[in-house]
């Protein structure tokens, strides 16, 4: 009977014999795991929540009330902005937290402990009100010290003991849950063994009937699939006998050929797209920068500042010499340093009242290669989004170092810096693949980061650090690869 079944029917029967018992086991195990995890997680949450008060609650209340009693602070001077919270705020927060904990606690004895803690809070609140009244009346310093030492300190101590007992009994409950899990584990093991025996018996009978005609072509197809999954689209599956597996192999070979063609087309299109985007970005930056520089040269010439005009033209020439670089994508770090120095010298003339710069790149890394126009967008970002947004003169520093075959180039400024949330937004925009959605301030940085990752791999690129009001640092991380000079 089995021999007359089609391959599809054989596979379906084989799957049913395996899957039905396995499905039963999985559902049972999942149910047991979910039940245990929910119970375990709730206990851990209870312990964690109470531990937070076990560590800080007593010390915080005792210290706050002590400072109030000795006159170091007053009730009126404490608000949400001060380092020390108002006692009433502490009591309200604690009461709310303990009430929520009461609702989710399942151990009856711990519920009673939480009730005692809340009652203790009420009493402490009353004693605090007495101290506040004594302070307002004045002349009750000794009374307040007595209330502090004989009432508040003792009550917080008792409350802390209740919290510690709560944690202890919740931990004990955790151990009970563990024991229950062990029992369920043994039960699941017995069920699994029985089911496994059934599956083994059924599959043993069925596999004898279908293994010869099925295993060899499927193994071959499986190996071919693994090779394709690893990116090899040149392999082809053997087409065996004329049953369903042979038809599958033919279709699979056809699919591999089409996928290989599509992958290659996509790779070429993406490469061309990236090249176009990079060329477009350079075309957008250079004319704008050139117009501004020529304007500066014009007014220097009108003021008859011949030396400054010569320096500006020389810097501009050096800048565009490196920008063109005979069409090369990679240049030496020395050339990149000269490029960014030319840019900063030009900008220093335009922004002489607000811009100073330093470049400290050691000669030991000059001959390593780098993608051209890597540092200039970072310096430009530091100038336009850091230095120009602060008052007074700013400083841009460019530094370099090498460690463990990795080169680090740092661009620092003491400009306005960025708030933490704005820095996170910038990092997210830089990492996005869709340039159209990036904010204007992060476009040049995103382009540099993407070029580095496309050429060196995802482990390299830009990283950012900033403190609002103090400045920002952008770090370039690239592999240390010597630049080979072509001798024509």
Short mmCIF file of N, CA, C and O in Angstrom, two decimals, residues 254-365:
data_model
loop_
_atom_site.label_atom_id
_atom_site.label_comp_id
_atom_site.label_asym_id
_atom_site.label_seq_id
_atom_site.Cartn_x
_atom_site.Cartn_y
_atom_site.Cartn_z
N UNK A 254 16.18 26.32 -12.09
CA UNK A 254 15.70 27.50 -12.81
C UNK A 254 15.60 28.71 -11.88
O UNK A 254 15.97 29.83 -12.25
N UNK A 255 15.12 28.47 -10.67
CA UNK A 255 14.99 29.56 -9.71
C UNK A 255 16.36 30.12 -9.32
O UNK A 255 16.56 31.34 -9.20
N UNK A 256 17.37 29.21 -9.12
CA UNK A 256 18.72 29.66 -8.76
C UNK A 256 19.27 30.58 -9.85
O UNK A 256 19.86 31.62 -9.58
N UNK A 257 19.09 30.18 -11.10
CA UNK A 257 19.61 30.98 -12.21
C UNK A 257 18.98 32.37 -12.22
O UNK A 257 19.67 33.39 -12.38
N UNK A 258 17.67 32.42 -12.02
CA UNK A 258 17.00 33.72 -12.04
C UNK A 258 17.39 34.57 -10.84
O UNK A 258 17.61 35.78 -10.96
N UNK A 259 17.50 33.94 -9.67
CA UNK A 259 17.91 34.70 -8.47
C UNK A 259 19.32 35.24 -8.64
O UNK A 259 19.62 36.38 -8.27
N UNK A 260 20.23 34.41 -9.19
CA UNK A 260 21.59 34.87 -9.41
C UNK A 260 21.63 36.09 -10.31
O UNK A 260 22.37 37.06 -10.05
N UNK A 261 20.82 36.07 -11.39
CA UNK A 261 20.78 37.21 -12.28
C UNK A 261 20.22 38.45 -11.57
O UNK A 261 20.73 39.56 -11.73
N UNK A 262 19.15 38.25 -10.78
CA UNK A 262 18.55 39.37 -10.07
C UNK A 262 19.50 39.97 -9.04
O UNK A 262 19.61 41.18 -8.90
N UNK A 263 20.21 39.09 -8.30
CA UNK A 263 21.16 39.58 -7.29
C UNK A 263 22.26 40.40 -7.94
O UNK A 263 22.65 41.46 -7.45
N UNK A 264 22.77 39.91 -9.07
CA UNK A 264 23.83 40.65 -9.76
C UNK A 264 23.31 42.00 -10.28
O UNK A 264 23.99 43.03 -10.18
N UNK A 265 22.08 41.98 -10.83
CA UNK A 265 21.49 43.25 -11.30
C UNK A 265 21.31 44.24 -10.16
O UNK A 265 21.61 45.43 -10.30
N UNK A 266 20.84 43.74 -9.01
CA UNK A 266 20.64 44.63 -7.86
C UNK A 266 21.97 45.17 -7.36
O UNK A 266 22.09 46.36 -7.01
N UNK A 267 23.00 44.30 -7.32
CA UNK A 267 24.31 44.75 -6.85
C UNK A 267 24.85 45.86 -7.74
O UNK A 267 25.34 46.89 -7.25
N UNK A 268 24.74 45.68 -9.05
CA UNK A 268 25.24 46.70 -9.98
C UNK A 268 24.44 47.98 -9.84
O UNK A 268 25.00 49.09 -9.82
N UNK A 269 23.11 47.85 -9.72
CA UNK A 269 22.27 49.04 -9.58
C UNK A 269 22.58 49.80 -8.30
O UNK A 269 22.65 51.03 -8.30
N UNK A 270 22.75 49.07 -7.20
CA UNK A 270 23.06 49.74 -5.94
C UNK A 270 24.41 50.43 -6.00
O UNK A 270 24.58 51.55 -5.51
N UNK A 271 25.40 49.76 -6.60
CA UNK A 271 26.72 50.38 -6.71
C UNK A 271 26.63 51.66 -7.54
O UNK A 271 27.18 52.70 -7.17
N UNK A 272 25.96 51.57 -8.68
CA UNK A 272 25.81 52.76 -9.52
C UNK A 272 25.06 53.87 -8.80
O UNK A 272 25.38 55.06 -8.94
N UNK A 273 24.04 53.48 -8.02
CA UNK A 273 23.26 54.47 -7.28
C UNK A 273 24.13 55.18 -6.25
O UNK A 273 24.08 56.40 -6.10
N UNK A 274 24.96 54.40 -5.51
CA UNK A 274 25.82 55.01 -4.50
C UNK A 274 26.84 55.95 -5.14
O UNK A 274 27.10 57.04 -4.64
N UNK A 275 27.41 55.51 -6.27
CA UNK A 275 28.38 56.37 -6.95
C UNK A 275 27.72 57.66 -7.40
O UNK A 275 28.27 58.76 -7.24
N UNK A 276 26.50 57.55 -7.94
CA UNK A 276 25.78 58.74 -8.37
C UNK A 276 25.48 59.68 -7.21
O UNK A 276 25.63 60.90 -7.31
N UNK A 277 25.04 59.10 -6.08
CA UNK A 277 24.74 59.93 -4.91
C UNK A 277 25.98 60.67 -4.42
O UNK A 277 25.92 61.84 -4.06
N UNK A 278 27.12 59.96 -4.38
CA UNK A 278 28.35 60.58 -3.89
C UNK A 278 28.81 61.70 -4.83
O UNK A 278 29.23 62.76 -4.39
N UNK A 279 28.76 61.44 -6.14
CA UNK A 279 29.13 62.48 -7.09
C UNK A 279 28.21 63.68 -6.99
O UNK A 279 28.63 64.83 -7.09
N UNK A 280 26.90 63.41 -6.79
CA UNK A 280 25.94 64.49 -6.66
C UNK A 280 26.22 65.32 -5.43
O UNK A 280 26.16 66.56 -5.46
N UNK A 281 26.54 64.68 -4.32
CA UNK A 281 26.84 65.42 -3.10
C UNK A 281 28.06 66.31 -3.27
O UNK A 281 28.07 67.47 -2.87
N UNK A 282 29.12 65.79 -3.91
CA UNK A 282 30.30 66.61 -4.15
C UNK A 282 29.97 67.78 -5.06
O UNK A 282 30.47 68.89 -4.86
N UNK A 283 29.11 67.54 -6.05
CA UNK A 283 28.73 68.62 -6.95
C UNK A 283 27.93 69.69 -6.24
O UNK A 283 27.98 70.87 -6.59
N UNK A 284 27.16 69.29 -5.20
CA UNK A 284 26.37 70.26 -4.44
C UNK A 284 27.25 71.09 -3.51
O UNK A 284 27.02 72.26 -3.30
N UNK A 285 28.28 70.44 -2.95
CA UNK A 285 29.12 71.14 -1.96
C UNK A 285 30.09 72.10 -2.65
O UNK A 285 30.22 73.26 -2.28
N UNK A 286 30.80 71.64 -3.67
CA UNK A 286 31.90 72.41 -4.23
C UNK A 286 31.50 73.77 -4.79
O UNK A 286 32.18 74.75 -4.51
N UNK A 287 30.45 73.90 -5.63
CA UNK A 287 30.10 75.23 -6.13
C UNK A 287 29.77 76.21 -5.00
O UNK A 287 30.21 77.36 -5.05
N UNK A 288 29.02 75.78 -4.03
CA UNK A 288 28.66 76.68 -2.93
C UNK A 288 29.90 77.18 -2.20
O UNK A 288 30.05 78.37 -1.91
N UNK A 289 30.81 76.27 -1.92
CA UNK A 289 32.05 76.65 -1.24
C UNK A 289 32.90 77.54 -2.12
O UNK A 289 33.50 78.51 -1.67
N UNK A 290 32.95 77.24 -3.44
CA UNK A 290 33.74 78.03 -4.36
C UNK A 290 33.21 79.46 -4.46
O UNK A 290 33.99 80.42 -4.46
N UNK A 291 31.87 79.62 -4.55
CA UNK A 291 31.30 80.96 -4.63
C UNK A 291 31.70 81.80 -3.42
O UNK A 291 32.11 82.96 -3.55
N UNK A 292 31.56 81.23 -2.24
CA UNK A 292 31.90 81.98 -1.03
C UNK A 292 33.38 82.36 -1.00
O UNK A 292 33.76 83.46 -0.59
N UNK A 293 34.24 81.41 -1.42
CA UNK A 293 35.68 81.68 -1.39
C UNK A 293 36.05 82.76 -2.39
O UNK A 293 36.84 83.67 -2.09
N UNK A 294 35.48 82.71 -3.59
CA UNK A 294 35.76 83.74 -4.59
C UNK A 294 35.28 85.11 -4.13
O UNK A 294 35.94 86.13 -4.38
N UNK A 295 34.12 85.13 -3.45
CA UNK A 295 33.66 86.41 -2.89
C UNK A 295 34.66 86.96 -1.90
O UNK A 295 34.95 88.17 -1.87
N UNK A 296 35.22 86.08 -1.08
CA UNK A 296 36.21 86.52 -0.09
C UNK A 296 37.46 87.04 -0.79
O UNK A 296 38.04 88.07 -0.39
N UNK A 297 37.91 86.34 -1.84
CA UNK A 297 39.08 86.79 -2.58
C UNK A 297 38.83 88.16 -3.20
O UNK A 297 39.72 89.03 -3.21
N UNK A 298 37.60 88.39 -3.68
CA UNK A 298 37.26 89.67 -4.30
C UNK A 298 37.38 90.81 -3.30
O UNK A 298 38.02 91.84 -3.57
N UNK A 299 36.79 90.62 -2.09
CA UNK A 299 36.88 91.77 -1.16
C UNK A 299 38.27 91.93 -0.58
O UNK A 299 38.69 93.02 -0.21
N UNK A 300 39.07 90.84 -0.54
CA UNK A 300 40.48 91.00 -0.15
C UNK A 300 41.24 91.78 -1.20
O UNK A 300 42.09 92.64 -0.88
N UNK A 301 40.96 91.49 -2.48
CA UNK A 301 41.63 92.22 -3.56
C UNK A 301 41.21 93.69 -3.56
O UNK A 301 42.03 94.58 -3.79
N UNK A 302 39.92 93.94 -3.30
CA UNK A 302 39.47 95.33 -3.24
C UNK A 302 40.13 96.10 -2.11
O UNK A 302 40.37 97.32 -2.22
N UNK A 303 40.45 95.41 -1.02
CA UNK A 303 41.16 96.05 0.09
C UNK A 303 42.67 96.06 -0.12
O UNK A 303 43.43 96.44 0.77
N UNK A 304 43.09 95.57 -1.32
CA UNK A 304 44.52 95.56 -1.69
C UNK A 304 45.34 94.71 -0.73
O UNK A 304 46.50 95.01 -0.41
N UNK A 305 44.76 93.64 -0.24
CA UNK A 305 45.49 92.71 0.62
C UNK A 305 46.06 91.60 -0.25
O UNK A 305 45.56 90.48 -0.32
N UNK A 306 47.16 91.93 -0.93
CA UNK A 306 47.75 91.04 -1.93
C UNK A 306 48.20 89.72 -1.32
O UNK A 306 47.96 88.64 -1.87
N UNK A 307 48.87 89.79 -0.16
CA UNK A 307 49.39 88.58 0.46
C UNK A 307 48.26 87.63 0.82
O UNK A 307 48.35 86.41 0.58
N UNK A 308 47.17 88.19 1.39
CA UNK A 308 46.04 87.35 1.76
C UNK A 308 45.38 86.72 0.53
O UNK A 308 44.94 85.57 0.56
N UNK A 309 45.33 87.51 -0.59
CA UNK A 309 44.76 86.98 -1.82
C UNK A 309 45.58 85.80 -2.32
O UNK A 309 45.05 84.75 -2.71
N UNK A 310 46.90 85.93 -2.30
CA UNK A 310 47.78 84.85 -2.75
C UNK A 310 47.58 83.61 -1.88
O UNK A 310 47.49 82.48 -2.38
N UNK A 311 47.52 83.82 -0.56
CA UNK A 311 47.32 82.69 0.35
C UNK A 311 45.98 82.00 0.10
O UNK A 311 45.89 80.77 0.10
N UNK A 312 44.94 82.82 -0.11
CA UNK A 312 43.61 82.24 -0.35
C UNK A 312 43.59 81.44 -1.65
O UNK A 312 43.07 80.32 -1.72
N UNK A 313 44.18 82.00 -2.72
CA UNK A 313 44.19 81.30 -4.01
C UNK A 313 45.01 80.02 -3.92
O UNK A 313 44.64 78.98 -4.45
N UNK A 314 46.16 80.10 -3.19
CA UNK A 314 46.98 78.90 -3.01
C UNK A 314 46.21 77.81 -2.26
O UNK A 314 46.22 76.63 -2.63
N UNK A 315 45.54 78.21 -1.15
CA UNK A 315 44.77 77.24 -0.38
C UNK A 315 43.64 76.65 -1.21
O UNK A 315 43.35 75.45 -1.15
N UNK A 316 42.99 77.52 -2.02
CA UNK A 316 41.89 77.04 -2.85
C UNK A 316 42.40 76.05 -3.90
O UNK A 316 41.77 75.03 -4.17
N UNK A 317 43.55 76.36 -4.47
CA UNK A 317 44.14 75.45 -5.45
C UNK A 317 44.49 74.11 -4.83
O UNK A 317 44.18 73.05 -5.39
N UNK A 318 45.12 74.15 -3.63
CA UNK A 318 45.45 72.90 -2.94
C UNK A 318 44.18 72.12 -2.60
O UNK A 318 44.15 70.88 -2.69
N UNK A 319 43.14 72.85 -2.20
CA UNK A 319 41.89 72.19 -1.82
C UNK A 319 41.30 71.41 -2.99
O UNK A 319 40.97 70.23 -2.87
N UNK A 320 41.20 72.05 -4.17
CA UNK A 320 40.58 71.38 -5.30
C UNK A 320 41.52 70.37 -5.95
O UNK A 320 41.06 69.43 -6.60
N UNK A 321 42.82 70.51 -5.76
CA UNK A 321 43.75 69.50 -6.27
C UNK A 321 43.48 68.16 -5.57
O UNK A 321 43.45 67.11 -6.19
N UNK A 322 43.30 68.25 -4.24
CA UNK A 322 43.01 67.01 -3.50
C UNK A 322 41.60 66.52 -3.80
O UNK A 322 41.35 65.31 -3.88
N UNK A 323 40.65 67.44 -3.99
CA UNK A 323 39.27 67.04 -4.30
C UNK A 323 39.20 66.24 -5.59
O UNK A 323 38.51 65.23 -5.68
N UNK A 324 39.96 66.69 -6.59
CA UNK A 324 39.96 65.96 -7.86
C UNK A 324 40.80 64.69 -7.77
O UNK A 324 40.36 63.61 -8.12
N UNK A 325 42.05 64.81 -7.31
CA UNK A 325 42.94 63.65 -7.08
C UNK A 325 43.00 62.72 -8.28
O UNK A 325 43.04 61.51 -8.13
N UNK A 326 42.93 63.30 -9.48
CA UNK A 326 43.02 62.50 -10.71
C UNK A 326 41.99 61.39 -10.75
O UNK A 326 42.23 60.31 -11.28
N UNK A 327 40.84 61.62 -10.14
CA UNK A 327 39.78 60.62 -10.17
C UNK A 327 39.92 59.51 -9.17
O UNK A 327 39.11 58.59 -9.14
N UNK A 328 40.97 59.55 -8.32
CA UNK A 328 41.18 58.48 -7.34
C UNK A 328 40.17 58.60 -6.20
O UNK A 328 39.81 59.69 -5.79
N UNK A 329 39.76 57.44 -5.67
CA UNK A 329 38.88 57.42 -4.50
C UNK A 329 39.67 57.47 -3.21
O UNK A 329 39.20 57.98 -2.20
N UNK A 330 40.89 56.90 -3.23
CA UNK A 330 41.71 56.83 -2.02
C UNK A 330 42.93 57.75 -2.18
O UNK A 330 43.52 57.84 -3.26
N UNK A 331 43.28 58.42 -1.10
CA UNK A 331 44.49 59.23 -1.04
C UNK A 331 45.20 58.91 0.27
O UNK A 331 44.67 58.18 1.11
N UNK A 332 46.39 59.47 0.48
CA UNK A 332 47.07 59.26 1.75
C UNK A 332 46.49 60.17 2.82
O UNK A 332 45.87 61.21 2.51
N UNK A 333 46.72 59.81 4.06
CA UNK A 333 46.25 60.65 5.17
C UNK A 333 46.97 62.00 5.14
O UNK A 333 46.39 63.02 5.52
N UNK A 334 48.22 62.02 4.67
CA UNK A 334 48.93 63.29 4.52
C UNK A 334 48.18 64.21 3.55
O UNK A 334 48.01 65.41 3.82
N UNK A 335 47.75 63.65 2.41
CA UNK A 335 47.00 64.46 1.44
C UNK A 335 45.66 64.91 2.02
O UNK A 335 45.22 66.04 1.78
N UNK A 336 45.02 64.03 2.78
CA UNK A 336 43.76 64.41 3.41
C UNK A 336 43.97 65.52 4.43
O UNK A 336 43.15 66.44 4.56
N UNK A 337 45.11 65.48 5.15
CA UNK A 337 45.43 66.54 6.10
C UNK A 337 45.63 67.87 5.37
O UNK A 337 45.12 68.92 5.80
N UNK A 338 46.37 67.84 4.24
CA UNK A 338 46.57 69.07 3.46
C UNK A 338 45.25 69.60 2.94
O UNK A 338 45.02 70.81 2.90
N UNK A 339 44.36 68.70 2.55
CA UNK A 339 43.06 69.11 2.04
C UNK A 339 42.25 69.84 3.11
O UNK A 339 41.70 70.92 2.88
N UNK A 340 42.17 69.25 4.31
CA UNK A 340 41.37 69.88 5.36
C UNK A 340 42.06 71.14 5.88
O UNK A 340 41.41 72.10 6.30
N UNK A 341 43.41 71.16 5.85
CA UNK A 341 44.12 72.38 6.26
C UNK A 341 43.80 73.53 5.30
O UNK A 341 43.57 74.67 5.72
N UNK A 342 43.80 73.24 3.97
CA UNK A 342 43.46 74.27 2.99
C UNK A 342 42.05 74.80 3.24
O UNK A 342 41.81 76.01 3.19
N UNK A 343 41.13 73.87 3.53
CA UNK A 343 39.75 74.29 3.79
C UNK A 343 39.67 75.21 5.01
O UNK A 343 39.02 76.26 4.97
N UNK A 344 40.37 74.82 6.09
CA UNK A 344 40.31 75.62 7.32
C UNK A 344 41.00 76.96 7.15
O UNK A 344 40.56 77.97 7.71
N UNK A 345 42.08 77.00 6.38
CA UNK A 345 42.75 78.27 6.13
C UNK A 345 41.84 79.23 5.38
O UNK A 345 41.80 80.43 5.66
N UNK A 346 41.10 78.69 4.40
CA UNK A 346 40.14 79.52 3.65
C UNK A 346 39.03 80.02 4.58
O UNK A 346 38.70 81.21 4.59
N UNK A 347 38.48 79.12 5.37
CA UNK A 347 37.38 79.50 6.25
C UNK A 347 37.85 80.44 7.37
O UNK A 347 37.09 81.26 7.86
N UNK A 348 39.13 80.32 7.76
CA UNK A 348 39.63 81.18 8.83
C UNK A 348 39.68 82.63 8.36
O UNK A 348 39.50 83.55 9.16
N UNK A 349 39.92 82.85 7.08
CA UNK A 349 39.88 84.21 6.55
C UNK A 349 38.46 84.76 6.60
O UNK A 349 38.23 85.91 6.97
N UNK A 350 37.51 83.90 6.23
CA UNK A 350 36.10 84.34 6.24
C UNK A 350 35.57 84.54 7.65
O UNK A 350 34.77 85.43 7.91
N UNK A 351 36.00 83.68 8.58
CA UNK A 351 35.47 83.74 9.95
C UNK A 351 36.61 84.02 10.93
O UNK A 351 36.79 83.34 11.92
N UNK A 352 37.40 85.03 10.65
CA UNK A 352 38.58 85.30 11.45
C UNK A 352 38.24 85.65 12.89
O UNK A 352 39.05 85.44 13.80
N UNK A 353 37.05 86.18 13.12
CA UNK A 353 36.67 86.60 14.48
C UNK A 353 36.19 85.44 15.35
O UNK A 353 36.10 85.58 16.57
N UNK A 354 35.87 84.31 14.74
CA UNK A 354 35.29 83.23 15.54
C UNK A 354 36.01 81.90 15.40
O UNK A 354 35.67 80.95 16.08
N UNK A 355 37.03 81.81 14.52
CA UNK A 355 37.58 80.49 14.21
C UNK A 355 39.08 80.43 14.41
O UNK A 355 39.82 81.25 13.87
N UNK A 356 39.53 79.49 15.23
CA UNK A 356 40.91 79.04 15.30
C UNK A 356 40.91 77.53 15.05
O UNK A 356 39.89 76.86 15.26
N UNK A 357 42.07 76.99 14.61
CA UNK A 357 42.11 75.54 14.40
C UNK A 357 43.50 75.01 14.69
O UNK A 357 44.50 75.74 14.63
N UNK A 358 43.54 73.72 15.03
CA UNK A 358 44.80 73.00 15.23
C UNK A 358 44.69 71.64 14.54
O UNK A 358 43.64 71.00 14.59
N UNK A 359 45.79 71.22 13.89
CA UNK A 359 45.84 69.90 13.26
C UNK A 359 47.03 69.16 13.83
O UNK A 359 48.17 69.63 13.74
N UNK A 360 46.76 68.03 14.46
CA UNK A 360 47.81 67.25 15.12
C UNK A 360 47.70 65.79 14.68
O UNK A 360 47.16 64.95 15.41
N UNK A 361 48.15 65.50 13.47
CA UNK A 361 48.14 64.14 12.96
C UNK A 361 49.59 63.68 12.86
O UNK A 361 50.40 64.30 12.16
N UNK A 362 49.99 62.61 13.56
CA UNK A 362 51.39 62.19 13.57
C UNK A 362 51.84 61.72 12.19
O UNK A 362 51.08 61.12 11.43
N UNK A 363 53.13 62.01 11.89
CA UNK A 363 53.68 61.63 10.58
C UNK A 363 53.71 60.12 10.40
O UNK A 363 53.77 59.63 9.27
N UNK A 364 53.65 59.36 11.50
CA UNK A 364 53.73 57.89 11.41
C UNK A 364 52.54 57.28 10.68
O UNK A 364 52.59 56.12 10.26
N UNK A 365 51.44 58.03 10.54
CA UNK A 365 50.27 57.47 9.85
C UNK A 365 50.01 58.17 8.53
O UNK A 365 48.98 57.96 7.90
#
